[in-house]
Amino acid sequence: MLLLDLLPEQSNRLTLNVQRLMSKLPISGQISWQLAFTLSAVIVAIVVVVIFLRVETWPARTARQSTAELEKLGKDLRAAFIDIAHLQPRITINNRVYMEQSAPVSELAVLSRRIEIEHELLHTWVGSSKRVKLHGTFVAKAGFDLQQNLSIDIRPGKIIVQLPHAKILGVEQEQLDVLAFENGLWNRISGQDLQDELSVLPQLAWKRAIENGLPAEAERTLQRQLAERLHTPQQLRLSFKDATPNKEK
């Protein structure tokens, strides 16, 4: 009998425990759903804040990145001019001085060409003729007179190199040959004749160098050398300070 009496009591207790457990399940599910929703809302809010901060700081970060890239380009330009011309030019970035010119440089020779000149003196006086014919070999140097300084302005879309027009910087005599030296009976070749002829040859070499387009070639050469050294997407432009490019000596 005791066994029969105990079984119903245990059965009732088990029923009550199950009912209590079932009654707690909806509450626990509701709490889990609210917690998940809260966590999702917090995550979305954090993502929105991060995106907002990135968008707000994007112009400043872009400006810093652009400035850093332009400063690197300025260093590359400085190295290029030191290598090509052995000078550090004045460099500005967006109209702000980035580097000053290290030391004054008077000239920048870009290229040289060998030029051959012949000139003849033929003079007749009272039926007597004298003749002098000379052949000279010269080396003409073309480049830039930098007494007004060289400046570079770096901008996001272009690089402007300001300098004077190229010109003939000088001609040096390499060789002189006398092709003819003939005196007349009473019309003799004087020392002044020889001096005049010798002084004419360099002037003719200077004029020939300009006629052959050496100054313009020097400008193209400098631009090509800079472009080959830099490899930059910015447009590289030479801006000349003087209006008259090439004059004879």
PDB file of C-alpha atoms in Angstrom, residues 6-16:
ATOM      1  CA  LEU A   6       3.885   7.174  -2.941  1.00  0.00           C
ATOM      2  CA  LEU A   7       3.509   6.859  -6.665  1.00  0.00           C
ATOM      3  CA  PRO A   8       0.712   9.396  -7.037  1.00  0.00           C
ATOM      4  CA  GLU A   9       2.601  11.897  -4.861  1.00  0.00           C
ATOM      5  CA  GLN A  10       5.757  11.577  -6.947  1.00  0.00           C
ATOM      6  CA  SER A  11       3.695  11.844 -10.076  1.00  0.00           C
ATOM      7  CA  ASN A  12       2.146  15.080  -8.883  1.00  0.00           C
ATOM      8  CA  ARG A  13       5.571  16.516  -7.997  1.00  0.00           C
ATOM      9  CA  LEU A  14       6.945  15.612 -11.427  1.00  0.00           C
ATOM     10  CA  THR A  15       3.969  17.267 -13.091  1.00  0.00           C
ATOM     11  CA  LEU A  16       4.495  20.459 -11.097  1.00  0.00           C
TER      12      LEU A  16
END
